JSON list of C-alpha atoms in Angstrom, two decimals:
[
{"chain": "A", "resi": 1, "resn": "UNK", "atom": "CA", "xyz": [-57.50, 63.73, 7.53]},
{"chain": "A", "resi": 2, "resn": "UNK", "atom": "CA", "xyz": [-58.05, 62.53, 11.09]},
{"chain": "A", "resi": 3, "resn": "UNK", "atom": "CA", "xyz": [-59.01, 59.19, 9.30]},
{"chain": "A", "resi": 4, "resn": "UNK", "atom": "CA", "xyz": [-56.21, 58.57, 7.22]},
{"chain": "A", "resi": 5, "resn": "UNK", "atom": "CA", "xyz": [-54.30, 58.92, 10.24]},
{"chain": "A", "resi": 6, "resn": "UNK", "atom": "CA", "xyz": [-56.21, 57.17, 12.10]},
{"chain": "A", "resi": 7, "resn": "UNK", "atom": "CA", "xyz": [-55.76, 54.38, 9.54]},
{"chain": "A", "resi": 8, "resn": "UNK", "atom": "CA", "xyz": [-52.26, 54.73, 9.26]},
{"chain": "A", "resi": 9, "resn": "UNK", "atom": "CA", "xyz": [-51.67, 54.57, 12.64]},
{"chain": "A", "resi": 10, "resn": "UNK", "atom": "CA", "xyz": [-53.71, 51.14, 13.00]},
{"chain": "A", "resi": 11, "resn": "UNK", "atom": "CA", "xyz": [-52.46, 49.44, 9.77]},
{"chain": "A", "resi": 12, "resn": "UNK", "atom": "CA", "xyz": [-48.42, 50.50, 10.27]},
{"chain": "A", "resi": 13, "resn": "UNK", "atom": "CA", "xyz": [-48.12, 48.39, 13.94]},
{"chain": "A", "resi": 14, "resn": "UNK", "atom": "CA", "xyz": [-50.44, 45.51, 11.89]},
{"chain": "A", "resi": 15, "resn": "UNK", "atom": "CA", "xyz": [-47.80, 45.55, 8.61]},
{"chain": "A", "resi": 16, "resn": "UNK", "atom": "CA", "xyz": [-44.90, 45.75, 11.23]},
{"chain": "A", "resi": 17, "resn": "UNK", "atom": "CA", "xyz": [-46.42, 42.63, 13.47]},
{"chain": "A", "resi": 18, "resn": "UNK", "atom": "CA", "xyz": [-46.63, 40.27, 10.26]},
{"chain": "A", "resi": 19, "resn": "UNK", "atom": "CA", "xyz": [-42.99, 41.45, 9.11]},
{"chain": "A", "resi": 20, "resn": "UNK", "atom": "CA", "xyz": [-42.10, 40.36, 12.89]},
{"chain": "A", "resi": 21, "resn": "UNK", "atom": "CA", "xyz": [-43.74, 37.00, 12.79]},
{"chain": "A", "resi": 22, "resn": "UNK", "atom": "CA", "xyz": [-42.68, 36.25, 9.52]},
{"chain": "A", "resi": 23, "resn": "UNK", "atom": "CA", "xyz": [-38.71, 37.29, 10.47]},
{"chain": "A", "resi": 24, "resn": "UNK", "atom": "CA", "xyz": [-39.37, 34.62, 13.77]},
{"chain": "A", "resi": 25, "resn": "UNK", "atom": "CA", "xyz": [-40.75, 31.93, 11.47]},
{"chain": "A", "resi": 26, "resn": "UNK", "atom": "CA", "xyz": [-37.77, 32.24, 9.41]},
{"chain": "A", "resi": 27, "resn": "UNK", "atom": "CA", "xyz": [-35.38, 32.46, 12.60]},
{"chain": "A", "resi": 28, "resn": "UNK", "atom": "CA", "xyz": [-37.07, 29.25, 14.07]},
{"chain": "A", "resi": 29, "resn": "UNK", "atom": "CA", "xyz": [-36.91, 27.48, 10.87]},
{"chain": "A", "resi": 30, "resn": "UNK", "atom": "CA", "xyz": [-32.84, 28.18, 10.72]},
{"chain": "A", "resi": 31, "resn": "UNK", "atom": "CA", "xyz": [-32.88, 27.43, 14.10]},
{"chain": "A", "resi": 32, "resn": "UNK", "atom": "CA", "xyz": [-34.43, 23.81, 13.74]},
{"chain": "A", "resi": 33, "resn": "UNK", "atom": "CA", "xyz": [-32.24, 23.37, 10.87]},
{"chain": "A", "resi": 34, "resn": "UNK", "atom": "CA", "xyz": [-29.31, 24.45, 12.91]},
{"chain": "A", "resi": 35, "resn": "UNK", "atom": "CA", "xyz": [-30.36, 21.90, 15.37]},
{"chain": "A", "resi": 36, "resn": "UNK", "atom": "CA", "xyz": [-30.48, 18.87, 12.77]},
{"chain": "A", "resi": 37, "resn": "UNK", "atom": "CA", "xyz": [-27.41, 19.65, 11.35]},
{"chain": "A", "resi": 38, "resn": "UNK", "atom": "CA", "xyz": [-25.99, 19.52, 15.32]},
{"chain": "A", "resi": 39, "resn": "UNK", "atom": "CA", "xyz": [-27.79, 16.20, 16.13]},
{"chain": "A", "resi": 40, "resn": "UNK", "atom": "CA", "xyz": [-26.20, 14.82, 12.70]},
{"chain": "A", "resi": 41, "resn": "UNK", "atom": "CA", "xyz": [-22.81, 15.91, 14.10]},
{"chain": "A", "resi": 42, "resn": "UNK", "atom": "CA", "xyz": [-22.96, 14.62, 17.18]},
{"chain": "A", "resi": 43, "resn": "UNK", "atom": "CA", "xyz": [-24.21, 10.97, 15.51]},
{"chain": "A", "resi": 44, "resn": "UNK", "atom": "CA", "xyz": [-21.01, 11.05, 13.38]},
{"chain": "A", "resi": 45, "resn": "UNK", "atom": "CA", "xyz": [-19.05, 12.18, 16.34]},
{"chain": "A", "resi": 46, "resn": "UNK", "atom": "CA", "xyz": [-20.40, 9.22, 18.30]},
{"chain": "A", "resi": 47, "resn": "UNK", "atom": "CA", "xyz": [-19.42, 7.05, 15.42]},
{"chain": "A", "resi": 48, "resn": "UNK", "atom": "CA", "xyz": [-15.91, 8.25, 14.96]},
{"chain": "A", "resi": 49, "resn": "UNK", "atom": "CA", "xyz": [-15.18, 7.71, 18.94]},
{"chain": "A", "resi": 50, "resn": "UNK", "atom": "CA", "xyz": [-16.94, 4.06, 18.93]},
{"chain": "A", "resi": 51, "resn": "UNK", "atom": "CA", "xyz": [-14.67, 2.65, 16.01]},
{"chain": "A", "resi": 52, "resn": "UNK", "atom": "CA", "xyz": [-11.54, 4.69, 17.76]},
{"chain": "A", "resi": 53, "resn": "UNK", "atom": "CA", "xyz": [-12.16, 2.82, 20.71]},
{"chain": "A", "resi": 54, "resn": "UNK", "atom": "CA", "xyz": [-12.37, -0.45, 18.48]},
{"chain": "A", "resi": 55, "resn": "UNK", "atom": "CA", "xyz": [-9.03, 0.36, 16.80]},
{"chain": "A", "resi": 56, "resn": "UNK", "atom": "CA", "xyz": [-7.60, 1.39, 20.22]},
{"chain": "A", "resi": 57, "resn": "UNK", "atom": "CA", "xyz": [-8.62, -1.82, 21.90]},
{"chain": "A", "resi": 58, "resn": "UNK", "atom": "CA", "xyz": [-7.11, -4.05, 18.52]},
{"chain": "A", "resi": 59, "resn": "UNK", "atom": "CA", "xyz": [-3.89, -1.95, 18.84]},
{"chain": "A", "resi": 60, "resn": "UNK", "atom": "CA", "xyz": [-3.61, -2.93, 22.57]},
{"chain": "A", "resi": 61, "resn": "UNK", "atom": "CA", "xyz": [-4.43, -6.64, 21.72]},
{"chain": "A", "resi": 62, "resn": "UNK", "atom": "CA", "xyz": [-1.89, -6.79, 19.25]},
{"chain": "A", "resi": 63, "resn": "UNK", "atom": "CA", "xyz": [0.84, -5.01, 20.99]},
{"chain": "A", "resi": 64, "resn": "UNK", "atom": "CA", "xyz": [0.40, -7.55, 23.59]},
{"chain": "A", "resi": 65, "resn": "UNK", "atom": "CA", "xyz": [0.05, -10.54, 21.54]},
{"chain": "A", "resi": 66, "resn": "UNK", "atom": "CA", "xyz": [3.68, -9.44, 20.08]},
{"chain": "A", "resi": 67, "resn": "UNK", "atom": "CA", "xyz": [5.02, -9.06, 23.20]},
{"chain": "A", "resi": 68, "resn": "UNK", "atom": "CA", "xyz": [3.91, -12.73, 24.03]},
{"chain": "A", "resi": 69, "resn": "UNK", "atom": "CA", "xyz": [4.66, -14.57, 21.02]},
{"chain": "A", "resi": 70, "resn": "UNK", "atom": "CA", "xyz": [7.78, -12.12, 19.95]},
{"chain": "A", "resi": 71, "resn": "UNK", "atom": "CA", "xyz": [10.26, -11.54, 23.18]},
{"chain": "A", "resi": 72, "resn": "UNK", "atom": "CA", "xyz": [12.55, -8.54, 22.57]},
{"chain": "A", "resi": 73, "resn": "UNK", "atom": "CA", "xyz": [15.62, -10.84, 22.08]},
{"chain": "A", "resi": 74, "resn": "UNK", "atom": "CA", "xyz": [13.95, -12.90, 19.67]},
{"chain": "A", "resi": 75, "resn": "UNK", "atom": "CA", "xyz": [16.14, -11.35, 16.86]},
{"chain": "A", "resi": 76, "resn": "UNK", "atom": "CA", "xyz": [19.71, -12.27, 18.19]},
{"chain": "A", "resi": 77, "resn": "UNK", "atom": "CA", "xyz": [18.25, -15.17, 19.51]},
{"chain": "A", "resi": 78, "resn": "UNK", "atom": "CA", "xyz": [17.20, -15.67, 15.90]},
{"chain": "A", "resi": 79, "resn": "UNK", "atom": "CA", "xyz": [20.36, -14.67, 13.68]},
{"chain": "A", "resi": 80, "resn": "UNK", "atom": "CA", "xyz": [23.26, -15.18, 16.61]},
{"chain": "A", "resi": 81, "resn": "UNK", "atom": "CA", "xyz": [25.54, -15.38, 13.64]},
{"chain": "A", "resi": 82, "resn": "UNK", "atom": "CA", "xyz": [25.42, -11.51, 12.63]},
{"chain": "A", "resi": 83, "resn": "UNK", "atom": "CA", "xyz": [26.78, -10.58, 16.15]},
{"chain": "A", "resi": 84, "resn": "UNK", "atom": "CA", "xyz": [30.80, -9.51, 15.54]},
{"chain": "A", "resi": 85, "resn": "UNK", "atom": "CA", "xyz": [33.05, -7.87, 13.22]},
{"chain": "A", "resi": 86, "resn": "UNK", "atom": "CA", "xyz": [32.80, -8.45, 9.20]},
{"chain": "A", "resi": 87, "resn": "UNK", "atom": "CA", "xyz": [35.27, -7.06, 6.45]},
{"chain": "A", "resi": 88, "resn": "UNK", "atom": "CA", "xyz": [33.27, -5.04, 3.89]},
{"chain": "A", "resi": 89, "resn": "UNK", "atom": "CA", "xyz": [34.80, -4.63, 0.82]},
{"chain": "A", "resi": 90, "resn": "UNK", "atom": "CA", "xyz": [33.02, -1.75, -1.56]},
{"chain": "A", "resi": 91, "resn": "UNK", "atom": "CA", "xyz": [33.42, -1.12, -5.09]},
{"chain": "A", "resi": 92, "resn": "UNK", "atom": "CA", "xyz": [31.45, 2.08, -6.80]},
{"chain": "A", "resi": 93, "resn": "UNK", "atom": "CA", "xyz": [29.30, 0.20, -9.84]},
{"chain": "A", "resi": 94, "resn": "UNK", "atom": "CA", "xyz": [27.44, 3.51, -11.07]},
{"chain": "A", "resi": 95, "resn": "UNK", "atom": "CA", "xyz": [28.14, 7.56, -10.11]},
{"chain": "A", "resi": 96, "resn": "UNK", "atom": "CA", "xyz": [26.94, 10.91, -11.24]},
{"chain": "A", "resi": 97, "resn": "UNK", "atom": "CA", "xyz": [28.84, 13.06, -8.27]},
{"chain": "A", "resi": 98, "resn": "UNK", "atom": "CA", "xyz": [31.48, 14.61, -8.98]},
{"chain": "A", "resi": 99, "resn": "UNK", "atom": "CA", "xyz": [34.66, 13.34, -7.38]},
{"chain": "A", "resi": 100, "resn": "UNK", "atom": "CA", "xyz": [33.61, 9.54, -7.66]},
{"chain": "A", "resi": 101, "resn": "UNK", "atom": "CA", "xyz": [34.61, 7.07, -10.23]},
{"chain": "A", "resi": 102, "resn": "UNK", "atom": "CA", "xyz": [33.55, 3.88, -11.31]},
{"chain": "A", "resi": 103, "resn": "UNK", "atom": "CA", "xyz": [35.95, 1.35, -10.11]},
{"chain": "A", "resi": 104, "resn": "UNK", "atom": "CA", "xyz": [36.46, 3.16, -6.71]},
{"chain": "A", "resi": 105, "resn": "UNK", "atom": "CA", "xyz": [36.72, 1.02, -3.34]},
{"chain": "A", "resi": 106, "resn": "UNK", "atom": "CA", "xyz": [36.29, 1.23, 0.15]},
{"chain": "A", "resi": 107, "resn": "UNK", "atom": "CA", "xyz": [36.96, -1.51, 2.49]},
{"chain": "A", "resi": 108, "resn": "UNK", "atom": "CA", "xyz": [36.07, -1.27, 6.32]},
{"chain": "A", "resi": 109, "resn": "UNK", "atom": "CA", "xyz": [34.93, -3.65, 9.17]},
{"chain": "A", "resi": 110, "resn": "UNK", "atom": "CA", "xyz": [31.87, -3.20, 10.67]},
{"chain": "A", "resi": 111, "resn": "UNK", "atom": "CA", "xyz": [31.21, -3.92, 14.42]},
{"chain": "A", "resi": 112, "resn": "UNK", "atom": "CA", "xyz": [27.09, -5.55, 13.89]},
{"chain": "A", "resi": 113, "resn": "UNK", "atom": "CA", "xyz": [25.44, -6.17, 17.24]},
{"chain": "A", "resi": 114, "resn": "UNK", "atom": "CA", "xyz": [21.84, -5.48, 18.83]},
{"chain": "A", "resi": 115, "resn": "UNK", "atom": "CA", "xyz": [19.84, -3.06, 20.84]},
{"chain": "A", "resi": 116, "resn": "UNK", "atom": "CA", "xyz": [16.70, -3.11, 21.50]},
{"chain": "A", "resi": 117, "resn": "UNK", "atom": "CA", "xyz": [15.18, -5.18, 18.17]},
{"chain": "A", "resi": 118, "resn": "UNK", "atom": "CA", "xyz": [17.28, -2.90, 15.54]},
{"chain": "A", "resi": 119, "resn": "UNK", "atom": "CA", "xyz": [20.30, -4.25, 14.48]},
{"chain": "A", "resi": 120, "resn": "UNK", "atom": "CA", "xyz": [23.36, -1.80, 14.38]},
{"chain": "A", "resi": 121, "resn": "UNK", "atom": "CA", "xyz": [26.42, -1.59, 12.38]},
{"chain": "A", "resi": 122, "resn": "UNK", "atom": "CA", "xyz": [29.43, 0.30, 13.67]},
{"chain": "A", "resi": 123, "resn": "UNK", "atom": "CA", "xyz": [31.58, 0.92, 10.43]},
{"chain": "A", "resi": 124, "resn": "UNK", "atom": "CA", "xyz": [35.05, 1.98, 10.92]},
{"chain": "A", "resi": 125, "resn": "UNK", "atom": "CA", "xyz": [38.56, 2.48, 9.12]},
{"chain": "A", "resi": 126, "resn": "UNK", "atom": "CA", "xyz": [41.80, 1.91, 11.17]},
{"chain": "A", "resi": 127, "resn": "UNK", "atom": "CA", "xyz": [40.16, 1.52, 14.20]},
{"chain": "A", "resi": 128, "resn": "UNK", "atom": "CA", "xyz": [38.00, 4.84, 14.27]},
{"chain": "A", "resi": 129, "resn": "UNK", "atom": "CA", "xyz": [34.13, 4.60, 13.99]},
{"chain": "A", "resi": 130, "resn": "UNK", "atom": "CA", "xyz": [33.37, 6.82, 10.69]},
{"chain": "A", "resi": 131, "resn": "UNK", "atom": "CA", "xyz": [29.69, 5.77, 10.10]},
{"chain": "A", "resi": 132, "resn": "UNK", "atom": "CA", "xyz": [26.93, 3.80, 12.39]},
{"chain": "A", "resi": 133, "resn": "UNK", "atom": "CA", "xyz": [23.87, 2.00, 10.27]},
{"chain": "A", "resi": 134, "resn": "UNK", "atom": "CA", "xyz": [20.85, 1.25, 11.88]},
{"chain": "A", "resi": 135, "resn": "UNK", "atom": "CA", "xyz": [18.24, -1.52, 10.48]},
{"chain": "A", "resi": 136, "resn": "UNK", "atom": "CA", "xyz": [16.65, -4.85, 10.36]},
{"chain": "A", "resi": 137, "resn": "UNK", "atom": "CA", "xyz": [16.77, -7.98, 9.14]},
{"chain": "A", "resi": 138, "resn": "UNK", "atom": "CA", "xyz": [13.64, -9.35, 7.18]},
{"chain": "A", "resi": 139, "resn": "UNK", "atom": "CA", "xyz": [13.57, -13.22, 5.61]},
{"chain": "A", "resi": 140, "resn": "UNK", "atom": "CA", "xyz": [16.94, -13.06, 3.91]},
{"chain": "A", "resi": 141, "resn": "UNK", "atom": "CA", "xyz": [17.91, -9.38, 3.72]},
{"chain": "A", "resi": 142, "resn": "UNK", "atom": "CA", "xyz": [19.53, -6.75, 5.87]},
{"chain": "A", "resi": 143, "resn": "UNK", "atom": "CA", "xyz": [18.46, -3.95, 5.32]},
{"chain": "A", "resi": 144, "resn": "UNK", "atom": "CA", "xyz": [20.66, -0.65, 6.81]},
{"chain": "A", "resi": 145, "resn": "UNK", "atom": "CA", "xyz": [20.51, 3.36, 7.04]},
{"chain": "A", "resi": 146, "resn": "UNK", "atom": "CA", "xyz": [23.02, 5.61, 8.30]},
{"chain": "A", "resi": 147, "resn": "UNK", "atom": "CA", "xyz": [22.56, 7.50, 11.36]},
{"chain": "A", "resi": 148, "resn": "UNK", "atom": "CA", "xyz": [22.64, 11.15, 10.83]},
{"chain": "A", "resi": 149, "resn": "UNK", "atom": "CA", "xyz": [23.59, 13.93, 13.25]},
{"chain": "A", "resi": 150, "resn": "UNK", "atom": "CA", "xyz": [22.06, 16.52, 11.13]},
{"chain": "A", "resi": 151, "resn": "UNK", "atom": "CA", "xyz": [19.27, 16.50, 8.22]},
{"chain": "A", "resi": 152, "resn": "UNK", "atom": "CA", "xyz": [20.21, 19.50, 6.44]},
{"chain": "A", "resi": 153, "resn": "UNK", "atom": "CA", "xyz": [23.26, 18.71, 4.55]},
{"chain": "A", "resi": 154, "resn": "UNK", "atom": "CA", "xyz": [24.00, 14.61, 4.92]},
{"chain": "A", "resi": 155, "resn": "UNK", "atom": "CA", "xyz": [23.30, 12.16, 2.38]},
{"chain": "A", "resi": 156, "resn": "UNK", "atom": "CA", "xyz": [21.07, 9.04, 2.61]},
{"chain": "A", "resi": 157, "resn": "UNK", "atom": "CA", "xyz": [22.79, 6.63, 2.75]},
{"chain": "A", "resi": 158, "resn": "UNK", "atom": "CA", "xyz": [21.38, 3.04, 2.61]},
{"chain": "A", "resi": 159, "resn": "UNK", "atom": "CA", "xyz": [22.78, -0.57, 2.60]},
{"chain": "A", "resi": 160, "resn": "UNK", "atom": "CA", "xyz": [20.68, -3.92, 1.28]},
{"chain": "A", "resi": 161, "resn": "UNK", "atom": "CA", "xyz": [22.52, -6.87, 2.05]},
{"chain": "A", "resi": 162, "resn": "UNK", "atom": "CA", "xyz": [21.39, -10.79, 1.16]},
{"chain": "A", "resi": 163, "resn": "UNK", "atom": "CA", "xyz": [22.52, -13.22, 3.40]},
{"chain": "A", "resi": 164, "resn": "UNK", "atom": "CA", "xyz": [24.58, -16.07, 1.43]},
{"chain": "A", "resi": 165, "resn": "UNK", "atom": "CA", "xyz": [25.50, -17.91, 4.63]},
{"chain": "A", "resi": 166, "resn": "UNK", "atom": "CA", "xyz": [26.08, -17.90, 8.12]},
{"chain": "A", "resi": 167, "resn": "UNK", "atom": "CA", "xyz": [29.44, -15.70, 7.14]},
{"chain": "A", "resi": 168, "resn": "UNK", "atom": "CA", "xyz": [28.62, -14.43, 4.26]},
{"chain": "A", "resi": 169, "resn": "UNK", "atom": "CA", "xyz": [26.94, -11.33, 2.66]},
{"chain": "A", "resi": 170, "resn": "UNK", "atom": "CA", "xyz": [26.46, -9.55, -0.67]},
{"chain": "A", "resi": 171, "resn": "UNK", "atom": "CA", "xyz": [24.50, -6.45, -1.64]},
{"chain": "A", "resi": 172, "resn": "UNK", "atom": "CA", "xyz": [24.16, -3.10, -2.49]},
{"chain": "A", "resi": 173, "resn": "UNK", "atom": "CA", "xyz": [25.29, 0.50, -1.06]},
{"chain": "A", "resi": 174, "resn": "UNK", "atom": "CA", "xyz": [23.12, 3.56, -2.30]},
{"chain": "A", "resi": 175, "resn": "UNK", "atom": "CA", "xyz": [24.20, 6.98, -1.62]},
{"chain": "A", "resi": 176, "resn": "UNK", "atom": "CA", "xyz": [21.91, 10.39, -2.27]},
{"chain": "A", "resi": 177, "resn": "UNK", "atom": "CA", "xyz": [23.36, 13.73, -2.00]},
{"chain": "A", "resi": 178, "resn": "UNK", "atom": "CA", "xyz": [21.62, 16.42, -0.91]},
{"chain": "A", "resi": 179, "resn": "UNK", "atom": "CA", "xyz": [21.87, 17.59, -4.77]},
{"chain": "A", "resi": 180, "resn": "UNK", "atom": "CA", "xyz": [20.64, 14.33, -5.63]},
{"chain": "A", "resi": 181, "resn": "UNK", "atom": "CA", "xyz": [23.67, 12.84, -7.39]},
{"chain": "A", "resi": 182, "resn": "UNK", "atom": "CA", "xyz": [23.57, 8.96, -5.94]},
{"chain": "A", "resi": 183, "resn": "UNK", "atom": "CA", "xyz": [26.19, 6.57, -6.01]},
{"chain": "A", "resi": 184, "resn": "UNK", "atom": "CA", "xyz": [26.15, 2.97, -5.86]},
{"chain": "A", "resi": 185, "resn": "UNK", "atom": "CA", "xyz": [28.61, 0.41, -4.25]},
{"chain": "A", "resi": 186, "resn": "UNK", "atom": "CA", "xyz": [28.75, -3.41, -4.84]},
{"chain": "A", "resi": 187, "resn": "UNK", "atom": "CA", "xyz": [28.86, -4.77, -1.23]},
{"chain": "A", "resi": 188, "resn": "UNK", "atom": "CA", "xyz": [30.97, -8.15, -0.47]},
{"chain": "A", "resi": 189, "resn": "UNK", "atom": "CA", "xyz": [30.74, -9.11, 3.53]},
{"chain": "A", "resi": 190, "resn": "UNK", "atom": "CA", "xyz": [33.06, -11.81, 5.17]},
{"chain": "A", "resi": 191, "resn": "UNK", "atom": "CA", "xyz": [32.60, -12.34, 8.92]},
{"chain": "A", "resi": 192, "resn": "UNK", "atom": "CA", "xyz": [35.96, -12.43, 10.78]},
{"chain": "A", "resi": 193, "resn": "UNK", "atom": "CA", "xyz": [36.12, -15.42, 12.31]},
{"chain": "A", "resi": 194, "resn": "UNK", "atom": "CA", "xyz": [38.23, -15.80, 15.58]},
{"chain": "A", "resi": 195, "resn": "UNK", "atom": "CA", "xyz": [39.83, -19.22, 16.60]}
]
């Protein structure tokens, strides 16, 4: 009896000591695996920031070639002739709100001018501003979107205009409703021309 426990007592610490070694060969071995998977990181990392800096250092190379070869006032400088009032004529080609008709019209004047490099388009009825359009010009189009003071229940409303001549314009009114009926206007623009 004194044997066996003798034995026992020798042989548990022994079975305990290779369970021990082989739980820290498995810890090291997730710990060196750990440690590859970290070094990987840290290459891609080190990758990521390199071609950031690269697409930082383009950005600020282009931004100042614009600046060079693009002054701000290149656009009136460009297109003097949209500065001033125009008489807009609408007429409604295509509806599905309610409340519009085909054949309806609209005529305003809109006030165009510059700020900045957007060109803006003061539209008004007797006097009184009742919409501002914001937009730019690219080749041979205008291209317009209302200003909105809130998002949650105004329409989009968008204008494409070609330009026919120096006084002249002709295009297209689209208006969404927040319940997506649209409406479209045939646009006809004459610049008033003071003597």
């Amino acid at each position: 009896m004194n044997l066996l426990r003798t034995c026992l007592l020798f042989f548990i610490p022994v079975l305990f000591s290779c369970d021990l070694r082989v739980r820290e060969q498995n810890i090291e071995r997730r710990a060196d695996s750990i440690d590859q998977k970290e070094q990987r990181l840290l290459f891609f990392e080190n990758q990521l920031n390199a071609r950031q800096t690269t697409m930082d250092e383009k950005e600020r190379t282009l931004d100042s070639l614009l600046k060079k070869y693009i002054p701000p006032d290149s656009l009136s400088a460009k297109m003097p002739f949209l500065i001033g009032r125009w008489n807009v004529k609408m007429v409604c080609t295509e509806t599905t709100c309610a409340g519009s008709a085909v054949g309806d019209n609209k005529t305003e004047v809109w006030e165009l001018s510059y700020q900045d490099n957007a060109i803006i388009a003061k539209a008004m009825v007797s006097n009184q501003i009742v919409r501002v359009y914001s937009g730019a010009a690219r080749g041979n189009e205008l291209l317009l979107t209302a200003q909105q003071e809130s998002a949650s229940a105004a329409a989009n409303i968008t204008v494409s205009l070609l330009f026919k001549n120096d006084t002249e314009m002709e295009g297209i009114r689209k208006i969404i409703s927040p319940n997506e009926c649209r409406i479209l206007y045939a646009v006809q623009m004459q610049k008033i021309v003071t003597p």
